[in-house]
mmCIF file with all atom_site columns, C-alpha atoms in Angstrom:
data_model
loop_
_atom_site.group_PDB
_atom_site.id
_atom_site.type_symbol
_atom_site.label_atom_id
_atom_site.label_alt_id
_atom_site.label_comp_id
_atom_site.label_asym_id
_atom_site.label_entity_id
_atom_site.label_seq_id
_atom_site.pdbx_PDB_ins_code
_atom_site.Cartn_x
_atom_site.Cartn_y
_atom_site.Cartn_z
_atom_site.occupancy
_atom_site.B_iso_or_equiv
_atom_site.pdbx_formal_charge
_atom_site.auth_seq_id
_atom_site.auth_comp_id
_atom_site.auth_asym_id
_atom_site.auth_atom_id
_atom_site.pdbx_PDB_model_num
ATOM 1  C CA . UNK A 1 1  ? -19.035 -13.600 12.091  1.00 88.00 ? 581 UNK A CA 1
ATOM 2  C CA . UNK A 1 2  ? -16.861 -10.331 11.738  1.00 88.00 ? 582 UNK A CA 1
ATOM 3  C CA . UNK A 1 3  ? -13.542 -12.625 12.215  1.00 90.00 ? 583 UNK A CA 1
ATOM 4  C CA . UNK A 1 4  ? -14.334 -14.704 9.228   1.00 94.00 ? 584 UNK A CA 1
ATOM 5  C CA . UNK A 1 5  ? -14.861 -11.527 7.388   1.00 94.00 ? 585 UNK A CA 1
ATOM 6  C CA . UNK A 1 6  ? -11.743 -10.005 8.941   1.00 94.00 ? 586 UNK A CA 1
ATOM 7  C CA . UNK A 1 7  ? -9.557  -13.280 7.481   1.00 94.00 ? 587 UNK A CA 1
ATOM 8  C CA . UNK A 1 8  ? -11.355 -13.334 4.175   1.00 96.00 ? 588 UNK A CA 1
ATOM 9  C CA . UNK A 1 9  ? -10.589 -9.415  3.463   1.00 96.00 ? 589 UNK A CA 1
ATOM 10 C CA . UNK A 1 10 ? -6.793  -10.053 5.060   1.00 95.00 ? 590 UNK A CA 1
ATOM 11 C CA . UNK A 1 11 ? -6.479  -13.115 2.694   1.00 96.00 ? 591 UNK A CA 1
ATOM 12 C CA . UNK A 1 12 ? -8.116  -10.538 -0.387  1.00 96.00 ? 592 UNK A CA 1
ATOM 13 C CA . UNK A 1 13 ? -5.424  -7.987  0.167   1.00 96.00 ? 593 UNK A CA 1
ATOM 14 C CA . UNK A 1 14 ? -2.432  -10.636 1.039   1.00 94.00 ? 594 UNK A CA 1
ATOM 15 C CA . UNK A 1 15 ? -3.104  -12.044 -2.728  1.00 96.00 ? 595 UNK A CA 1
ATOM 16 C CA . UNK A 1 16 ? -3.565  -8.279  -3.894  1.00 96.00 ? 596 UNK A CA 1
ATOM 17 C CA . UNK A 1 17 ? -0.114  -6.891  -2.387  1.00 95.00 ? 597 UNK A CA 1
ATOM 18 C CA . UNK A 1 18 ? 1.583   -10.757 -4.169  1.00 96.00 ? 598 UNK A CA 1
ATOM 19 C CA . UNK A 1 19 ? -0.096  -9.681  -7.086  1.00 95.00 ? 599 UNK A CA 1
ATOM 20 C CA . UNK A 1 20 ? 1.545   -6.145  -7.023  1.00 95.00 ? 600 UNK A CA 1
ATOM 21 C CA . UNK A 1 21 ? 4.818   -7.544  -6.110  1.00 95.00 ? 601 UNK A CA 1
ATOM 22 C CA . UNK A 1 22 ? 4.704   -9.487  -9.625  1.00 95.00 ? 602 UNK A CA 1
ATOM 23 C CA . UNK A 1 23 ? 3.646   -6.039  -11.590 1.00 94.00 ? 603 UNK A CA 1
ATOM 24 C CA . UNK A 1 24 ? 7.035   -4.687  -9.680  1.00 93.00 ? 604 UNK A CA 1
ATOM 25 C CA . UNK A 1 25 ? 9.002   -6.955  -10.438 1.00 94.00 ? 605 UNK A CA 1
ATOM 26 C CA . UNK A 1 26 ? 8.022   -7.683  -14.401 1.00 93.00 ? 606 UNK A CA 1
ATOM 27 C CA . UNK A 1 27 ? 6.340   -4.783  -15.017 1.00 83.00 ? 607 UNK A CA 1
ATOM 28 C CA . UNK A 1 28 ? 6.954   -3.876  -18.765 1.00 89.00 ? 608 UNK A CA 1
ATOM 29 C CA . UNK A 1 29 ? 7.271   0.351   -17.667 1.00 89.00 ? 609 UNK A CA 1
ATOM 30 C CA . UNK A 1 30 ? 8.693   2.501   -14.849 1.00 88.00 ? 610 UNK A CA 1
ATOM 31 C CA . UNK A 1 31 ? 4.872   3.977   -14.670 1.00 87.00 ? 611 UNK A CA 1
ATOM 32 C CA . UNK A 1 32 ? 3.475   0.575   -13.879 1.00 91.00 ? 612 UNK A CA 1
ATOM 33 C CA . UNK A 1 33 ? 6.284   0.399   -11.552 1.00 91.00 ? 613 UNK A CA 1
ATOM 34 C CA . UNK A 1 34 ? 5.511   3.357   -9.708  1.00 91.00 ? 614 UNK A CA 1
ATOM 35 C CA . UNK A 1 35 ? 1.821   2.201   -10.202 1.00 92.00 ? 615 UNK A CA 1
ATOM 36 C CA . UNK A 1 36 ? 2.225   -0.769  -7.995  1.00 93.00 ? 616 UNK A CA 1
ATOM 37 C CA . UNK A 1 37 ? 3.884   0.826   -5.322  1.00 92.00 ? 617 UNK A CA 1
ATOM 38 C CA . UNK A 1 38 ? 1.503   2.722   -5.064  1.00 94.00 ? 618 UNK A CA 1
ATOM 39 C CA . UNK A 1 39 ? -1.168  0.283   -4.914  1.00 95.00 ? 619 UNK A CA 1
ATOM 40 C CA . UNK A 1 40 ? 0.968   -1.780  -2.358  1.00 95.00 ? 620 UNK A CA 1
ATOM 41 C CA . UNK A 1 41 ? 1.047   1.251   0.113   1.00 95.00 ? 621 UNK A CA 1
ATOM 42 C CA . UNK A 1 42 ? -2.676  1.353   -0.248  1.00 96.00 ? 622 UNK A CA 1
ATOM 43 C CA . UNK A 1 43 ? -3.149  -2.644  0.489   1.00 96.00 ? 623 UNK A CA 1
ATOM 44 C CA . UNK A 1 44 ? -0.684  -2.216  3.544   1.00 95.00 ? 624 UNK A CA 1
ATOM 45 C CA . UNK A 1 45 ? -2.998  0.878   4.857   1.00 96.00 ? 625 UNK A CA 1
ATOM 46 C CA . UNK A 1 46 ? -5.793  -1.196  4.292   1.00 96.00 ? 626 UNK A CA 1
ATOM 47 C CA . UNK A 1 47 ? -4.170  -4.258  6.203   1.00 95.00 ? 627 UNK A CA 1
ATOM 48 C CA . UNK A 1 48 ? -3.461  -2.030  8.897   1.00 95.00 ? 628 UNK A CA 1
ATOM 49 C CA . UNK A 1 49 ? -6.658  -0.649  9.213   1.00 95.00 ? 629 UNK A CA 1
ATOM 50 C CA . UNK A 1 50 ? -7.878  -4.410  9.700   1.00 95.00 ? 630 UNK A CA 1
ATOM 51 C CA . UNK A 1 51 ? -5.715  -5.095  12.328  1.00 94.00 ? 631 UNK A CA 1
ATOM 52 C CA . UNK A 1 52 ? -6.505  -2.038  14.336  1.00 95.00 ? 632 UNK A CA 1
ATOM 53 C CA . UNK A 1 53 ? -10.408 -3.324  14.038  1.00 94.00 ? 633 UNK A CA 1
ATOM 54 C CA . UNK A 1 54 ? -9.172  -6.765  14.462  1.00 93.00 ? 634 UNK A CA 1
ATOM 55 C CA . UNK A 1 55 ? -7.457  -5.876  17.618  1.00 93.00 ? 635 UNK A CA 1
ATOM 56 C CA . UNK A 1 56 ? -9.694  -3.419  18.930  1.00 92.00 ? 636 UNK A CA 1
ATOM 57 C CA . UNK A 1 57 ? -7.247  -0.277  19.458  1.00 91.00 ? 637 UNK A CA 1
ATOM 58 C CA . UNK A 1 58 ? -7.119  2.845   17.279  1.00 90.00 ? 638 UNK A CA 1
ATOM 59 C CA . UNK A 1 59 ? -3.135  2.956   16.987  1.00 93.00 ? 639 UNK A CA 1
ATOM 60 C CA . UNK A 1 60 ? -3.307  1.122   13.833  1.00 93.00 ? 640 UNK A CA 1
ATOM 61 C CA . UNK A 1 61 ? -5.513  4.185   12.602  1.00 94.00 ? 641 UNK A CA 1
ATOM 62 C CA . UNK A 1 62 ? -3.064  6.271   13.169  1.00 93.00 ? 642 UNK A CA 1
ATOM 63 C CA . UNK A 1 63 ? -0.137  4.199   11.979  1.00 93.00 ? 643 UNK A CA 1
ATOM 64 C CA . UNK A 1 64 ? -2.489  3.691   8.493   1.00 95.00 ? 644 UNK A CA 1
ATOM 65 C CA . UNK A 1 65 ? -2.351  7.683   8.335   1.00 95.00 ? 645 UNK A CA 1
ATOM 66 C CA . UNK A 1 66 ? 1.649   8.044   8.573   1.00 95.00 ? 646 UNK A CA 1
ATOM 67 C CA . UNK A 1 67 ? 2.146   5.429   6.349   1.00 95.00 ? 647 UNK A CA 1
ATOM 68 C CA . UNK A 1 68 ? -0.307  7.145   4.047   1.00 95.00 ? 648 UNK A CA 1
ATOM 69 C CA . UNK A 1 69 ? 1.467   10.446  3.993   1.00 95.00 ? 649 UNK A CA 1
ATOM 70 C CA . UNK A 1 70 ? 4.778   8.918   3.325   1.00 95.00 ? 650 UNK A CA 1
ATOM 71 C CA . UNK A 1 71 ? 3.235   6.777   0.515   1.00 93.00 ? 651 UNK A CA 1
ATOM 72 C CA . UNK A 1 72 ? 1.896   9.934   -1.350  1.00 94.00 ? 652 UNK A CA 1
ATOM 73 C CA . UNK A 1 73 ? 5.007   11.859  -0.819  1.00 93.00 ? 653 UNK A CA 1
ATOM 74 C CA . UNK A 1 74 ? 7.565   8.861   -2.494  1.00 91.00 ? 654 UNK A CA 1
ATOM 75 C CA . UNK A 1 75 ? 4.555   8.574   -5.185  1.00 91.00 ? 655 UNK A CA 1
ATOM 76 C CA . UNK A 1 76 ? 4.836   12.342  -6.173  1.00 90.00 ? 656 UNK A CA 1
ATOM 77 C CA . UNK A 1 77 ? 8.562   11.929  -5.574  1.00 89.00 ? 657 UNK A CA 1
ATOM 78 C CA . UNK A 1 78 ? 9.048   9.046   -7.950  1.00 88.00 ? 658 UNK A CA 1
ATOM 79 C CA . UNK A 1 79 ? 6.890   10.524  -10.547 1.00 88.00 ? 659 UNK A CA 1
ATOM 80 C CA . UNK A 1 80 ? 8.590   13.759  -10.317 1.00 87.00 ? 660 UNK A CA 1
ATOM 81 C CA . UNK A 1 81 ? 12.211  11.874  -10.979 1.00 87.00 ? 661 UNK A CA 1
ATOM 82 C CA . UNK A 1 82 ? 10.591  10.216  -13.949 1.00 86.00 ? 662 UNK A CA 1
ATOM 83 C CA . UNK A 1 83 ? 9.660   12.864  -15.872 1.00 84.00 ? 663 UNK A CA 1
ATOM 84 C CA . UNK A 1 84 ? 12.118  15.436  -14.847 1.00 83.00 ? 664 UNK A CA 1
ATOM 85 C CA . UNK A 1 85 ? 15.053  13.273  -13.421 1.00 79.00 ? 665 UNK A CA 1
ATOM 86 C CA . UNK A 1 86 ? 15.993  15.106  -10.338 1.00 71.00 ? 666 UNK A CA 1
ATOM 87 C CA . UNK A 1 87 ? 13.639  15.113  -7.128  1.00 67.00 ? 667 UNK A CA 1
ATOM 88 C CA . UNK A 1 88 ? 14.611  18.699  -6.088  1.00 71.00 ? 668 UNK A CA 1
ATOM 89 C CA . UNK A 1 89 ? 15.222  21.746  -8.264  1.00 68.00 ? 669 UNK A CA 1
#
């Protein structure tokens, strides 16, 4: 019972990250740009996360938890060039 679960969820957050892929690439602002990344990062850490229970091993945990640092950092990074237009002062 878990596996159907784990292929409805997967098939959830497949149509989520195609649906954030659209807002990228027609999205009418640079905000709702950086919005979907955003979003995308969290549907890939919540993939991962999946596949670690799917699989049964907890180095998909800890993949999900570099791949969430790095997704905060570019967030704050590409916010930070939008309003201010240089990453580093």
């Amino acid at each position: 019972m878990i596996e159907y679960a784990l292929y409805f969820t997967v098939g959830c957050y497949g149509v989520a990250l195609l649906l954030n892929l659209w807002r990228i690439a027609v999205g009418p602002d640079a905000a709702d740009r950086i919005l979907a990344l955003d979003t995308m990062v969290i549907n890939v850490i919540a993939l991962l996360v999946l596949h670690g229970i799917w699989r049964g091993t907890a180095m998909y945990f800890e993949a999900a938890m570099l791949i969430a640092m790095v997704g905060f950092v570019s967030t704050v990074a590409y916010c930070r060039f939008l309003l201010r237009g240089d990453i580093i002062e």
